[in-house]
Amino acid sequence: MQNIELWSEEFGNTTDEPILLIMGSMSQGILWPDEFVGRLAAGGRRVIRYDHRDTGRSANIDFEASPYTWRDIKNDVLRIMDAHGLESAHLVGHSAGGLLAQWVAVEHPERVRTLTVIGASPLGGFEGEVVMRALMGQPQPEGSLPPPTKEFIAFFQQAIAAQPAKDRNEQMDRLIAEARLLHGQGMPFDEDAERRLQERIYERATNLASAANHRLAHGAEPRFEPVDSLHLVKAPTLVVEGTHEPAKPGHGALIAERIPGAELLMIEGMGHMLPPPVHERLATVILAHTAG
């Protein structure tokens, strides 16, 4: 494993059942909402969240000098567990973090007590290729994962073609517009709260632009995902998807089908984000899932 510094923090008692929260691509660990984390800790869990490499306060990598792949980002999950003295933990992953959690559960079943994936794609489905074909207007091969919604595709086609933001205010406006899209239309969107969160993300990032290295990592090994492997998951698995998921619609059901005994929970009104209205229910089901 590469020797890099990763920022992490933990909540709750060290003797409680440990939950490791794994956020998605290019995302800081604080995107796990404080209120949600607090509910887990108050429920008797030792909760750990961390910044991926090239995000937040974790190390920024000179990718040209020291390239890495998503295998390395996956191995960072194990490094965080080792650093906190955890032989095993309950893994909870959101979006690409859910993919990483599945991957660890396949390769290292002894280290995963339970598995929870939220708004994620099935390991081995090559969701990145599906998104790229959708953005380029190319047809999807038979058997591919369901593509993102039309609104998602249109938004990111426009974002790719746009000129770089002129200043911080314009960049903030773009980030909030993206968050509004990912939030979906099933629940009210709190723009003021989102702006405060984006300002916090901006302020604590050592180098905000370095998160784009996650895309380079995917390009370095685009077909990194092991295929036909989810049947190897031994951990009790909970799969969560919102009824208004714009990025990976229907992917949760595919994960639940492929992991033996997995449970699928659809949350009414939720999109790809973790807004306040879902915190209580999501924390409650995860506390129940990790109680054993």
Short mmCIF file of N, CA, C and O in Angstrom, two decimals, residues 108-159:
data_model
loop_
_atom_site.label_atom_id
_atom_site.label_comp_id
_atom_site.label_asym_id
_atom_site.label_seq_id
_atom_site.Cartn_x
_atom_site.Cartn_y
_atom_site.Cartn_z
N HIS A 108 -11.99 -9.23 1.29
CA HIS A 108 -11.59 -9.39 2.69
C HIS A 108 -12.82 -9.61 3.56
O HIS A 108 -13.14 -8.79 4.43
N PRO A 109 -13.53 -10.71 3.36
CA PRO A 109 -14.78 -10.94 4.10
C PRO A 109 -14.57 -10.97 5.61
O PRO A 109 -15.49 -10.61 6.37
N GLU A 110 -13.38 -11.34 6.05
CA GLU A 110 -13.12 -11.43 7.48
C GLU A 110 -13.07 -10.06 8.15
O GLU A 110 -13.15 -9.95 9.38
N ARG A 111 -12.97 -9.00 7.34
CA ARG A 111 -12.85 -7.65 7.90
C ARG A 111 -14.18 -6.88 7.89
O ARG A 111 -14.22 -5.74 8.33
N VAL A 112 -15.23 -7.50 7.38
CA VAL A 112 -16.51 -6.80 7.23
C VAL A 112 -17.57 -7.49 8.07
O VAL A 112 -17.97 -8.62 7.79
N ARG A 113 -18.04 -6.82 9.11
CA ARG A 113 -19.06 -7.38 10.00
C ARG A 113 -20.44 -7.32 9.33
O ARG A 113 -21.17 -8.31 9.33
N THR A 114 -20.78 -6.15 8.83
CA THR A 114 -21.97 -5.98 7.99
C THR A 114 -21.63 -5.00 6.89
O THR A 114 -20.66 -4.24 6.99
N LEU A 115 -22.45 -5.00 5.86
CA LEU A 115 -22.25 -4.12 4.71
C LEU A 115 -23.52 -3.33 4.46
O LEU A 115 -24.62 -3.90 4.41
N THR A 116 -23.38 -2.01 4.33
CA THR A 116 -24.50 -1.15 3.94
C THR A 116 -24.05 -0.29 2.77
O THR A 116 -23.02 0.39 2.85
N VAL A 117 -24.80 -0.35 1.66
CA VAL A 117 -24.47 0.46 0.50
C VAL A 117 -25.65 1.37 0.19
O VAL A 117 -26.79 0.93 0.17
N ILE A 118 -25.35 2.65 -0.04
CA ILE A 118 -26.37 3.67 -0.24
C ILE A 118 -26.11 4.37 -1.57
O ILE A 118 -25.01 4.89 -1.80
N GLY A 119 -27.11 4.40 -2.44
CA GLY A 119 -26.97 5.12 -3.71
C GLY A 119 -25.78 4.65 -4.51
O GLY A 119 -25.07 5.46 -5.12
N ALA A 120 -25.54 3.34 -4.54
CA ALA A 120 -24.35 2.79 -5.18
C ALA A 120 -24.71 1.91 -6.37
O ALA A 120 -25.86 1.52 -6.56
N SER A 121 -23.69 1.60 -7.17
CA SER A 121 -23.83 0.67 -8.29
C SER A 121 -23.23 -0.67 -7.90
O SER A 121 -22.35 -0.75 -7.03
N PRO A 122 -23.66 -1.75 -8.54
CA PRO A 122 -23.10 -3.07 -8.22
C PRO A 122 -21.66 -3.19 -8.69
O PRO A 122 -21.31 -2.76 -9.78
N LEU A 123 -20.83 -3.77 -7.85
CA LEU A 123 -19.45 -4.04 -8.22
C LEU A 123 -19.43 -4.94 -9.45
O LEU A 123 -20.15 -5.94 -9.53
N GLY A 124 -18.61 -4.56 -10.44
CA GLY A 124 -18.53 -5.32 -11.67
C GLY A 124 -19.46 -4.84 -12.75
O GLY A 124 -19.48 -5.40 -13.86
N GLY A 125 -20.23 -3.78 -12.48
CA GLY A 125 -21.15 -3.25 -13.47
C GLY A 125 -20.57 -2.17 -14.36
O GLY A 125 -21.18 -1.75 -15.34
N PHE A 126 -19.36 -1.67 -13.99
CA PHE A 126 -18.67 -0.64 -14.77
C PHE A 126 -19.58 0.56 -15.03
O PHE A 126 -19.77 1.00 -16.17
N GLU A 127 -20.10 1.10 -13.94
CA GLU A 127 -21.03 2.23 -14.02
C GLU A 127 -20.39 3.45 -14.69
O GLU A 127 -21.06 4.22 -15.38
N GLY A 128 -19.08 3.64 -14.51
CA GLY A 128 -18.41 4.77 -15.13
C GLY A 128 -18.52 4.74 -16.64
O GLY A 128 -18.69 5.79 -17.28
N GLU A 129 -18.43 3.57 -17.22
CA GLU A 129 -18.57 3.45 -18.67
C GLU A 129 -19.99 3.75 -19.11
O GLU A 129 -20.21 4.35 -20.17
N VAL A 130 -20.97 3.35 -18.31
CA VAL A 130 -22.37 3.64 -18.62
C VAL A 130 -22.60 5.14 -18.65
O VAL A 130 -23.24 5.67 -19.57
N VAL A 131 -22.07 5.85 -17.66
CA VAL A 131 -22.24 7.30 -17.59
C VAL A 131 -21.55 7.97 -18.78
O VAL A 131 -22.11 8.87 -19.41
N MET A 132 -20.35 7.53 -19.10
CA MET A 132 -19.63 8.15 -20.20
C MET A 132 -20.37 7.96 -21.53
O MET A 132 -20.47 8.90 -22.32
N ARG A 133 -20.89 6.77 -21.77
CA ARG A 133 -21.65 6.55 -23.01
C ARG A 133 -22.90 7.43 -23.03
O ARG A 133 -23.26 7.97 -24.08
N ALA A 134 -23.54 7.58 -21.87
CA ALA A 134 -24.74 8.41 -21.80
C ALA A 134 -24.41 9.87 -22.10
O ALA A 134 -25.13 10.55 -22.84
N LEU A 135 -23.32 10.38 -21.56
CA LEU A 135 -22.93 11.77 -21.78
C LEU A 135 -22.53 12.01 -23.24
O LEU A 135 -22.69 13.11 -23.76
N MET A 136 -22.02 10.98 -23.89
CA MET A 136 -21.60 11.11 -25.28
C MET A 136 -22.71 10.76 -26.27
O MET A 136 -22.51 10.79 -27.47
N GLY A 137 -23.88 10.43 -25.72
CA GLY A 137 -25.01 10.11 -26.58
C GLY A 137 -24.89 8.78 -27.29
O GLY A 137 -25.54 8.55 -28.31
N GLN A 138 -24.09 7.87 -26.75
CA GLN A 138 -23.89 6.56 -27.36
C GLN A 138 -24.88 5.54 -26.80
O GLN A 138 -25.26 5.64 -25.63
N PRO A 139 -25.30 4.58 -27.60
CA PRO A 139 -26.22 3.55 -27.09
C PRO A 139 -25.54 2.66 -26.06
O PRO A 139 -24.32 2.45 -26.12
N GLN A 140 -26.33 2.15 -25.14
CA GLN A 140 -25.79 1.26 -24.12
C GLN A 140 -25.85 -0.19 -24.62
O GLN A 140 -26.88 -0.62 -25.15
N PRO A 141 -24.79 -0.94 -24.46
CA PRO A 141 -24.82 -2.36 -24.85
C PRO A 141 -25.87 -3.13 -24.04
O PRO A 141 -26.21 -2.73 -22.92
N GLU A 142 -26.36 -4.20 -24.62
CA GLU A 142 -27.33 -5.02 -23.93
C GLU A 142 -26.73 -5.56 -22.64
O GLU A 142 -25.59 -6.00 -22.60
N GLY A 143 -27.51 -5.48 -21.58
CA GLY A 143 -27.06 -5.96 -20.28
C GLY A 143 -26.35 -4.92 -19.44
O GLY A 143 -25.95 -5.22 -18.31
N SER A 144 -26.20 -3.69 -19.96
CA SER A 144 -25.56 -2.63 -19.18
C SER A 144 -26.46 -2.19 -18.03
O SER A 144 -27.67 -2.42 -18.04
N LEU A 145 -25.86 -1.52 -17.07
CA LEU A 145 -26.62 -0.94 -15.97
C LEU A 145 -27.57 0.14 -16.50
O LEU A 145 -27.29 0.77 -17.53
N PRO A 146 -28.68 0.38 -15.82
CA PRO A 146 -29.55 1.49 -16.22
C PRO A 146 -28.78 2.81 -16.19
O PRO A 146 -28.03 3.07 -15.25
N PRO A 147 -28.93 3.65 -17.22
CA PRO A 147 -28.20 4.93 -17.27
C PRO A 147 -28.81 5.95 -16.33
O PRO A 147 -29.92 5.77 -15.81
N PRO A 148 -28.11 7.06 -16.10
CA PRO A 148 -28.68 8.14 -15.30
C PRO A 148 -29.92 8.73 -15.96
O PRO A 148 -30.22 8.46 -17.13
N THR A 149 -30.62 9.57 -15.21
CA THR A 149 -31.82 10.21 -15.74
C THR A 149 -31.46 11.21 -16.84
O THR A 149 -30.31 11.66 -16.94
N LYS A 150 -32.44 11.58 -17.64
CA LYS A 150 -32.22 12.57 -18.70
C LYS A 150 -31.75 13.90 -18.12
O LYS A 150 -30.92 14.59 -18.72
N GLU A 151 -32.30 14.28 -16.97
CA GLU A 151 -31.90 15.54 -16.34
C GLU A 151 -30.43 15.50 -15.92
O GLU A 151 -29.70 16.48 -16.09
N PHE A 152 -30.00 14.37 -15.41
CA PHE A 152 -28.60 14.20 -15.02
C PHE A 152 -27.70 14.33 -16.24
O PHE A 152 -26.69 15.04 -16.22
N ILE A 153 -28.05 13.63 -17.30
CA ILE A 153 -27.24 13.65 -18.52
C ILE A 153 -27.14 15.06 -19.08
O ILE A 153 -26.05 15.55 -19.42
N ALA A 154 -28.28 15.77 -19.17
CA ALA A 154 -28.28 17.11 -19.73
C ALA A 154 -27.44 18.07 -18.89
O ALA A 154 -26.69 18.91 -19.43
N PHE A 155 -27.55 17.95 -17.58
CA PHE A 155 -26.80 18.84 -16.68
C PHE A 155 -25.30 18.67 -16.89
O PHE A 155 -24.57 19.66 -17.03
N PHE A 156 -24.84 17.43 -16.89
CA PHE A 156 -23.39 17.22 -16.96
C PHE A 156 -22.85 17.39 -18.38
O PHE A 156 -21.67 17.71 -18.55
N GLN A 157 -23.68 17.22 -19.39
CA GLN A 157 -23.24 17.58 -20.73
C GLN A 157 -22.95 19.07 -20.81
O GLN A 157 -21.94 19.50 -21.39
N GLN A 158 -23.82 19.85 -20.21
CA GLN A 158 -23.62 21.31 -20.18
C GLN A 158 -22.41 21.67 -19.31
O GLN A 158 -21.62 22.56 -19.66
N ALA A 159 -22.25 20.99 -18.18
CA ALA A 159 -21.14 21.29 -17.28
C ALA A 159 -19.80 21.00 -17.94
O ALA A 159 -18.83 21.75 -17.78
#
